[in-house]
PDB file of C-alpha atoms in Angstrom:
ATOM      1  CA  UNK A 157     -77.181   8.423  16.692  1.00  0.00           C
ATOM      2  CA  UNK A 158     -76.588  10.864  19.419  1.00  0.00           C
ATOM      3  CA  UNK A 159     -79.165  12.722  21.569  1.00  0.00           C
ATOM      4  CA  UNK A 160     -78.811  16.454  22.920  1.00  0.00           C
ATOM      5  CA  UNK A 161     -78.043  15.492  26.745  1.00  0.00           C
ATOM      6  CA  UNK A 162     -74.743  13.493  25.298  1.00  0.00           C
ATOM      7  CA  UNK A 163     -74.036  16.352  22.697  1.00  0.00           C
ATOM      8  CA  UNK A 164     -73.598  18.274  25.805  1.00  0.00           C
ATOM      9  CA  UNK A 165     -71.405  16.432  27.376  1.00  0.00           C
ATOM     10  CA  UNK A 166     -69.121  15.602  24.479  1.00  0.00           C
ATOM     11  CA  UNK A 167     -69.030  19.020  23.173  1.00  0.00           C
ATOM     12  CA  UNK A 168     -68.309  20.519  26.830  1.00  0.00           C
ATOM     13  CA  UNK A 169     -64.459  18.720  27.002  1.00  0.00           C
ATOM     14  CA  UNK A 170     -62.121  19.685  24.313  1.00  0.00           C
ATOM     15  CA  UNK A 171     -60.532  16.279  23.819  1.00  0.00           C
ATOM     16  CA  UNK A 172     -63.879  14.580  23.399  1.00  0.00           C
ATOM     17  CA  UNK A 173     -65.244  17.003  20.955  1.00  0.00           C
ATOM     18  CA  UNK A 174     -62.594  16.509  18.974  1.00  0.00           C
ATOM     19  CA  UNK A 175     -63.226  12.634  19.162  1.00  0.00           C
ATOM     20  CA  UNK A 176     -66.998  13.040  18.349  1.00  0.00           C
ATOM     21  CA  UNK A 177     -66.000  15.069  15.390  1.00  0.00           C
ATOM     22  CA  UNK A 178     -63.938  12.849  13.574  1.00  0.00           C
ATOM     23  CA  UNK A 179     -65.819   9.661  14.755  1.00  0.00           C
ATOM     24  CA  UNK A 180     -68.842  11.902  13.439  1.00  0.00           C
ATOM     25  CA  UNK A 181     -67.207  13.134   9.925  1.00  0.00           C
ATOM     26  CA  UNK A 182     -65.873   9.462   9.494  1.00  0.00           C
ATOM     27  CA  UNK A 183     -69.718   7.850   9.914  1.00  0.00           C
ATOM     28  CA  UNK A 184     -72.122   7.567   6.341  1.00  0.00           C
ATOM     29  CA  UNK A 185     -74.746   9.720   8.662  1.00  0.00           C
ATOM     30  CA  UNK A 186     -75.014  11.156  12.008  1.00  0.00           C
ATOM     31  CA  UNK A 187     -78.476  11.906  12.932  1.00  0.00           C
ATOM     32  CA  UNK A 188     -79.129  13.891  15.973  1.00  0.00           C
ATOM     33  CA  UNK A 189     -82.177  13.562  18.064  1.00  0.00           C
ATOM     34  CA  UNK A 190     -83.785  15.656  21.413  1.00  0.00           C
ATOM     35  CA  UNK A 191     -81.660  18.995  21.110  1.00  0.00           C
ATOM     36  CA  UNK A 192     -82.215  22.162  20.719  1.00  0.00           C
ATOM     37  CA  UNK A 193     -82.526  24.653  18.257  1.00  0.00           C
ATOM     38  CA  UNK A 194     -79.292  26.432  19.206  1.00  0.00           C
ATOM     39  CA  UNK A 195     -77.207  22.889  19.848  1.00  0.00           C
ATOM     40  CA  UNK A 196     -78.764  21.834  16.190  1.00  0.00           C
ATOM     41  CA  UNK A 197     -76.956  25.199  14.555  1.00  0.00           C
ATOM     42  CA  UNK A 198     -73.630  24.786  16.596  1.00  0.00           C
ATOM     43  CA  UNK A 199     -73.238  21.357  15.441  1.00  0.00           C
ATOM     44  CA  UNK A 200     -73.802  22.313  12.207  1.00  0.00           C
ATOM     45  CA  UNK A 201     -71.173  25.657  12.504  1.00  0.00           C
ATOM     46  CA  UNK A 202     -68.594  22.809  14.321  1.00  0.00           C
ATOM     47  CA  UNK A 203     -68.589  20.348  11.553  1.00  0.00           C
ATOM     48  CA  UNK A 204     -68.093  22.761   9.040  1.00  0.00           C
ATOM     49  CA  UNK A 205     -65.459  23.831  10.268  1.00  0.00           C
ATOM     50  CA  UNK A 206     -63.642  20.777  11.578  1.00  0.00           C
ATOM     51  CA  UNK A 207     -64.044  19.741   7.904  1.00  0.00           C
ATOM     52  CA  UNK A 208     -63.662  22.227   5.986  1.00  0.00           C
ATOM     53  CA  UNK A 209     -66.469  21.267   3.662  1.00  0.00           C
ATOM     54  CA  UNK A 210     -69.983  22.407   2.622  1.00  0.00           C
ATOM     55  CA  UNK A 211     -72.834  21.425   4.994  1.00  0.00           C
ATOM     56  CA  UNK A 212     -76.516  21.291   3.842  1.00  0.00           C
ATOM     57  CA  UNK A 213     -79.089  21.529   6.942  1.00  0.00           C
ATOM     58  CA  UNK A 214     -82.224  20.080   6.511  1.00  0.00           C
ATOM     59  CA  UNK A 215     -85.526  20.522   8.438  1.00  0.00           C
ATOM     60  CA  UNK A 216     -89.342  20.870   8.853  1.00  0.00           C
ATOM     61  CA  UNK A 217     -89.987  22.820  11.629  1.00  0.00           C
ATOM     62  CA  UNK A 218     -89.096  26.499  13.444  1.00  0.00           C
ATOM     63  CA  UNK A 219     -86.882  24.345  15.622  1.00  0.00           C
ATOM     64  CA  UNK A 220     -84.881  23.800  12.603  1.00  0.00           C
ATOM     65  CA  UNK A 221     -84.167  27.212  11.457  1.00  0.00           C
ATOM     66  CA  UNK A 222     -80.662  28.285  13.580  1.00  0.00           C
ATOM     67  CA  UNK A 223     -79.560  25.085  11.833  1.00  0.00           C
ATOM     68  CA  UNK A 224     -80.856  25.789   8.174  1.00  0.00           C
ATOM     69  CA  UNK A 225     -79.275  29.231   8.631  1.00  0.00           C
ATOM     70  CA  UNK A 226     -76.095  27.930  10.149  1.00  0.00           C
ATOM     71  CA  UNK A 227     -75.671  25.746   6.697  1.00  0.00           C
ATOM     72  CA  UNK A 228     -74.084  26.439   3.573  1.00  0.00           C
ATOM     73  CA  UNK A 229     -77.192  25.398   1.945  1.00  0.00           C
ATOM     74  CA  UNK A 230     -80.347  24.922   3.828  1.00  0.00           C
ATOM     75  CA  UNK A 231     -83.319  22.884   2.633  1.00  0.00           C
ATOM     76  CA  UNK A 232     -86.794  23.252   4.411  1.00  0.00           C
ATOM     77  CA  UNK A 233     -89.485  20.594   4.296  1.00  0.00           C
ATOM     78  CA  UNK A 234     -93.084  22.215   4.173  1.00  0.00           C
ATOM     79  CA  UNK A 235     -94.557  20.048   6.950  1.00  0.00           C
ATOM     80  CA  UNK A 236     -97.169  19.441   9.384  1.00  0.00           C
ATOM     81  CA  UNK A 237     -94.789  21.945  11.902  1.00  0.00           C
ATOM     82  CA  UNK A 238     -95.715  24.715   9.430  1.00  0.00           C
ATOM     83  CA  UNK A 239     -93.983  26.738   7.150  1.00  0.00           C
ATOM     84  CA  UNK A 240     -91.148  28.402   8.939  1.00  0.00           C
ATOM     85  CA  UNK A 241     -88.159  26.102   8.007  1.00  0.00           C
ATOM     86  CA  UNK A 242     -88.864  26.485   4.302  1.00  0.00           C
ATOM     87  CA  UNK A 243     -89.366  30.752   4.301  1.00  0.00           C
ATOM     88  CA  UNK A 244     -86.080  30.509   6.161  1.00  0.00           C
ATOM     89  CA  UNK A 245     -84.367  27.929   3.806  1.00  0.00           C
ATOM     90  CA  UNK A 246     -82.310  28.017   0.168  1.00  0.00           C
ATOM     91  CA  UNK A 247     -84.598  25.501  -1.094  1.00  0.00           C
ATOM     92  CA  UNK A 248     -88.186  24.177  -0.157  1.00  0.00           C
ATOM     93  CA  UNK A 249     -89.158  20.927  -0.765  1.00  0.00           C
ATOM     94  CA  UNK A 250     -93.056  19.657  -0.199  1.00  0.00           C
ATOM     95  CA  UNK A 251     -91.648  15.881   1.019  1.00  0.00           C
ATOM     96  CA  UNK A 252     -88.138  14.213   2.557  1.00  0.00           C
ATOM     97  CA  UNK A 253     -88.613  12.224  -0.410  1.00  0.00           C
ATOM     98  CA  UNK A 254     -87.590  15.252  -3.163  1.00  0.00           C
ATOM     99  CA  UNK A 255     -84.492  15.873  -1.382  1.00  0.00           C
ATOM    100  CA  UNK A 256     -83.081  12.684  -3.748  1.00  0.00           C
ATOM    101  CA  UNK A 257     -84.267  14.551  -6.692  1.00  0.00           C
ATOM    102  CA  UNK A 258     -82.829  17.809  -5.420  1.00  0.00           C
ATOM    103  CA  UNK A 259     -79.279  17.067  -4.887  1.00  0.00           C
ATOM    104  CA  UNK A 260     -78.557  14.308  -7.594  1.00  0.00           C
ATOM    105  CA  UNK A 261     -80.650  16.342 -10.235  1.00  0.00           C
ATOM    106  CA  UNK A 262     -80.474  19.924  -9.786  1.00  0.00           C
ATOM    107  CA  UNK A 263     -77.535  20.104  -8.011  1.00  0.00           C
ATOM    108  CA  UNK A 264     -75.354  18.047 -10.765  1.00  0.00           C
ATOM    109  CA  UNK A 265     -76.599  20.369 -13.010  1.00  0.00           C
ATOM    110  CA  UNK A 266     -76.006  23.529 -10.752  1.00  0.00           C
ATOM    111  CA  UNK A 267     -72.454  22.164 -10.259  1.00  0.00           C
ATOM    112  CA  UNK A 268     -71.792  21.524 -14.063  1.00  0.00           C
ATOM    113  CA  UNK A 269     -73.642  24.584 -15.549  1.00  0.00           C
ATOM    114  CA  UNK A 270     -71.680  26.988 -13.229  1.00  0.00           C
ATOM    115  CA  UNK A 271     -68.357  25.373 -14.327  1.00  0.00           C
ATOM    116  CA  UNK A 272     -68.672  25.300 -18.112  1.00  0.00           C
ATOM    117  CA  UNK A 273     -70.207  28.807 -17.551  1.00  0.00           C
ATOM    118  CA  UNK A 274     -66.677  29.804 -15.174  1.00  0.00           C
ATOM    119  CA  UNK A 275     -64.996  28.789 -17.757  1.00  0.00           C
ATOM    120  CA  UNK A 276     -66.359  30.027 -20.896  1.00  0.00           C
ATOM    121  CA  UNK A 277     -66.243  33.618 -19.251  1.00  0.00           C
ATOM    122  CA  UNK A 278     -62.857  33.454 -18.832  1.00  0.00           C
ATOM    123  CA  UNK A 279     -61.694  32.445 -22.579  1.00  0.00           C
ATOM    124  CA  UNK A 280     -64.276  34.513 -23.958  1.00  0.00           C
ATOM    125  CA  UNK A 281     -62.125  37.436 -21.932  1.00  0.00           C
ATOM    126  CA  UNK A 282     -58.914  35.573 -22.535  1.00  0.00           C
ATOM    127  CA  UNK A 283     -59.267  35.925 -26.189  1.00  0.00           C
ATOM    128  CA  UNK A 284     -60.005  39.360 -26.160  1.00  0.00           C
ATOM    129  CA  UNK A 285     -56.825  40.252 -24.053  1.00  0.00           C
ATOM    130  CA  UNK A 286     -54.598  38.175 -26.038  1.00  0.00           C
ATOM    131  CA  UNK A 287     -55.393  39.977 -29.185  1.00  0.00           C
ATOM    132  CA  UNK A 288     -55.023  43.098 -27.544  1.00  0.00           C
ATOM    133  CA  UNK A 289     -51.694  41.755 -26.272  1.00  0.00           C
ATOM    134  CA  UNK A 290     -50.318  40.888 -29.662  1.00  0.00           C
ATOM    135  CA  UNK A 291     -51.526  44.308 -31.115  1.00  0.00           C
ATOM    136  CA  UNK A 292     -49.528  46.163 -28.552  1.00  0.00           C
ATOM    137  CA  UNK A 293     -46.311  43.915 -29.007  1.00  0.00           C
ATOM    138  CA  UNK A 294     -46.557  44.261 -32.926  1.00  0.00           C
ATOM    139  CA  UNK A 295     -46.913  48.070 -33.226  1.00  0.00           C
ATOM    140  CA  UNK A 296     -44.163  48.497 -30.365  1.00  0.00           C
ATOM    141  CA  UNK A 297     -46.046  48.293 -27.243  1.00  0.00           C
ATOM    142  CA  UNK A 298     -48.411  50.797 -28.511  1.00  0.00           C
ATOM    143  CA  UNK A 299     -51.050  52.026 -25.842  1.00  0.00           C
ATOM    144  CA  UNK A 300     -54.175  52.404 -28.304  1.00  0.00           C
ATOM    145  CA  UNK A 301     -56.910  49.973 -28.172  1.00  0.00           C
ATOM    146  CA  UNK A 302     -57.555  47.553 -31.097  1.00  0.00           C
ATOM    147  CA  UNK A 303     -61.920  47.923 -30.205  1.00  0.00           C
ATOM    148  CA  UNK A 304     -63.474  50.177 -29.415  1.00  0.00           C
ATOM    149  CA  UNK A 305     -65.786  50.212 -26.089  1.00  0.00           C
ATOM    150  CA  UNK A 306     -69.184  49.739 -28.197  1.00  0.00           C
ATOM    151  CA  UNK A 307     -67.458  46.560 -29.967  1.00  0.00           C
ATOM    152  CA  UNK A 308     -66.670  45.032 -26.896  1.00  0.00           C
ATOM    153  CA  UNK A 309     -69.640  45.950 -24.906  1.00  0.00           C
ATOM    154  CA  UNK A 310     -71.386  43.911 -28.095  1.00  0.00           C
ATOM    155  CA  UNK A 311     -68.911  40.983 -28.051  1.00  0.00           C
ATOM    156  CA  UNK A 312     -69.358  40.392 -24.624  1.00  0.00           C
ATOM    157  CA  UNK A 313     -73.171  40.371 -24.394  1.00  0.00           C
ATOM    158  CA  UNK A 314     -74.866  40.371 -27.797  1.00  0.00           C
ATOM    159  CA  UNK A 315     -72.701  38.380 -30.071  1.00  0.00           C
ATOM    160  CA  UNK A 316     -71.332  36.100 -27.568  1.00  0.00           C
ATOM    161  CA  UNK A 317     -75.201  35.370 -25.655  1.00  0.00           C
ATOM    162  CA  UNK A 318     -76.484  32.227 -27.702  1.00  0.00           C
ATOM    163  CA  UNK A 319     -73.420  29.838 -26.132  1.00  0.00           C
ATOM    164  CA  UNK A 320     -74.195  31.385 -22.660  1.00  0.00           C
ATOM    165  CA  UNK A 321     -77.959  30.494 -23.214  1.00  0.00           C
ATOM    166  CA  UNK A 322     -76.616  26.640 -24.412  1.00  0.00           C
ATOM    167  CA  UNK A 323     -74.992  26.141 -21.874  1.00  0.00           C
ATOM    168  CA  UNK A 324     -77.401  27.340 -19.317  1.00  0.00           C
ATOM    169  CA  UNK A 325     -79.970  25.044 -20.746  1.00  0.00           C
ATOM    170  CA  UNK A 326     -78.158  22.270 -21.884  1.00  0.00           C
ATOM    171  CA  UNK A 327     -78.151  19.014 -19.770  1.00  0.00           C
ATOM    172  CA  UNK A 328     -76.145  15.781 -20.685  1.00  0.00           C
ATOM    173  CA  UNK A 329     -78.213  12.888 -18.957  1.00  0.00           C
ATOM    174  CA  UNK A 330     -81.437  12.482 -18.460  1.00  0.00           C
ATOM    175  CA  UNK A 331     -82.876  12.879 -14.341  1.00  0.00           C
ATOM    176  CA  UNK A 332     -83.746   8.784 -14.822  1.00  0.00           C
ATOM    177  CA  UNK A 333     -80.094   8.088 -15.107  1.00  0.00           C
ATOM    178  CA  UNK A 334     -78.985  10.244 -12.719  1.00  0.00           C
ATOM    179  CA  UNK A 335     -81.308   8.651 -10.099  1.00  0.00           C
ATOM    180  CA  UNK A 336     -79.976   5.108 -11.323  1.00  0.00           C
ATOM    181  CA  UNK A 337     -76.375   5.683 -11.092  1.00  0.00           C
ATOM    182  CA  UNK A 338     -75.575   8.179  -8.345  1.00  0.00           C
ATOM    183  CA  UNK A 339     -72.162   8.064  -8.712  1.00  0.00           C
ATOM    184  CA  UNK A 340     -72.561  10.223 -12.004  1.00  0.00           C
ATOM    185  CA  UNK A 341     -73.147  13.145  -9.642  1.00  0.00           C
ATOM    186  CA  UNK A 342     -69.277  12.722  -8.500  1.00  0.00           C
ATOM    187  CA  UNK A 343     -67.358  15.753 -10.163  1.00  0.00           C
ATOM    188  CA  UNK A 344     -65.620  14.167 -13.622  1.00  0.00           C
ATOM    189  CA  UNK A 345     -62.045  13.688 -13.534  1.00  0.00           C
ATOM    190  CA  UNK A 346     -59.503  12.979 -16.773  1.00  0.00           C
ATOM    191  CA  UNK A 347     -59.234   9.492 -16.252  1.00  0.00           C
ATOM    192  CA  UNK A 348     -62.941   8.691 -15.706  1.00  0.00           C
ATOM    193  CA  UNK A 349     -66.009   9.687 -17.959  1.00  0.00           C
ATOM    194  CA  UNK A 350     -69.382  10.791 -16.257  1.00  0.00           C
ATOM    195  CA  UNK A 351     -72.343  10.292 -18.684  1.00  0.00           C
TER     196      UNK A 351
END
C-alpha cells in the first residue's frame, strides 16, 4: 500500500524507483491510494515496462481513465462516479465482483480460442503450400499453379468455415470449474493437463 505523496518521492530518485519497482512487481498486489489521475497512468506505463508484461487497469471513475488507457487492457466499473471509466475502457463490468468472472472465464477462453484458431490458420495454409511445393518439385520446378484462385478462395473460407466456427464456440470446462480451480486458467504445458 502506497499513497501518491510517497509515489512522488520514490519515483523522483532513480535508485529508489527502481527499488519500488521490483519490491512492487515481487508483491501478490500493490494497491495505490490518494494520487492522481496522471501518477495512476505513469505507474501503470512504468510497470509495464520494468516488466515487460501485460497490465490490466481497473477503475470506476473519470479519475481512472489516463490509467485504463495507459493499460494493455482496461476494465471500467459502472459506478456511483458515473460512467466515464467504462466508455473509456476494453471491458465494462456493472460490479468489482464480475472482474473474477471476467478474467478466469472469458479470458481463458479468449486465450485458448485465439491459439487453436493461430494455429489452425497456419496448417490450413501449410497444407496448401506443401502441396504446391511437391507439385513444383515433381514436374521440375514447374511455375504453374496446382488451384486455381476460385478453389482456393473456396478452401480457405467456404469449405474450411465449420472447424473455424467449432472452435470459436467450443469450450472445454464448464465457468463452475473454472471458478473452483483457478489454476486451470494457467496456459497448459506438455507435462501438465488443464481440464
Amino acid at each position: 500500500m502506497i499513497d501518491g505523496n510517497a509515489l512522488d518521492l520514490f519515483m523522483s530518485v532513480p535508485l529508489l524507483e527502481q527499488k519500488f519497482l521490483t519490491s512492487a512487481c515481487q508483491a501478490p498486489s500493490v494497491c495505490v491510494c490518494r494520487c492522481s489521475p496522471t501518477q495512476k497512468a505513469d505507474i501503470t506505463k512504468k510497470i509495464s515496462e520494468f516488466t515487460g508484461k501485460r497490465v490490466a487497469g481497473v477503475g470506476d471513475g473519470g479519475n481512472d481513465v489516463g490509467m485504463i488507457l495507459e493499460a494493455h487492457i482496461g476494465i471500467g466499473i459502472v459506478g456511483k462516479e458515473g460512467k466515464q471509466a467504462s466508455l473509456a475502457a476494453d471491458f465494462s463490468i456493472d460490479e468489482f465482483k464480475h472482474l473474477r468472472r471476467l478474467i478466469l472465464w472469458h479470458g481463458r477462453l479468449s486465450y485458448k480460442r485465439s491459439a487453436m484458431l493461430a494455429q489452425f490458420v497456419i496448417h490450413r495454409g501449410l497444407i496448401i503450400a506443401v502441396i504446391q511445393a511437391i507439385f513444383s518439385i515433381v514436374f521440375y520446378f514447374v511455375a504453374i499453379p496446382i488451384y486455381n484462385g476460385m478453389l482456393i478462395l473456396g478452401y480457405s473460407t467456404v469449405y474450411t468455415n465449420l472447424p473455424v466456427f467449432s472452435l470459436v464456440f467450443d469450450h472445454d470446462v464448464n465457468a463452475e470449474a473454472v471458478m473452483k480451480y483457478p489454476r486451470c486458467t494457467r496456459p497448459c504445458r506438455k507435462e501438465e493437463v488443464c481440464h
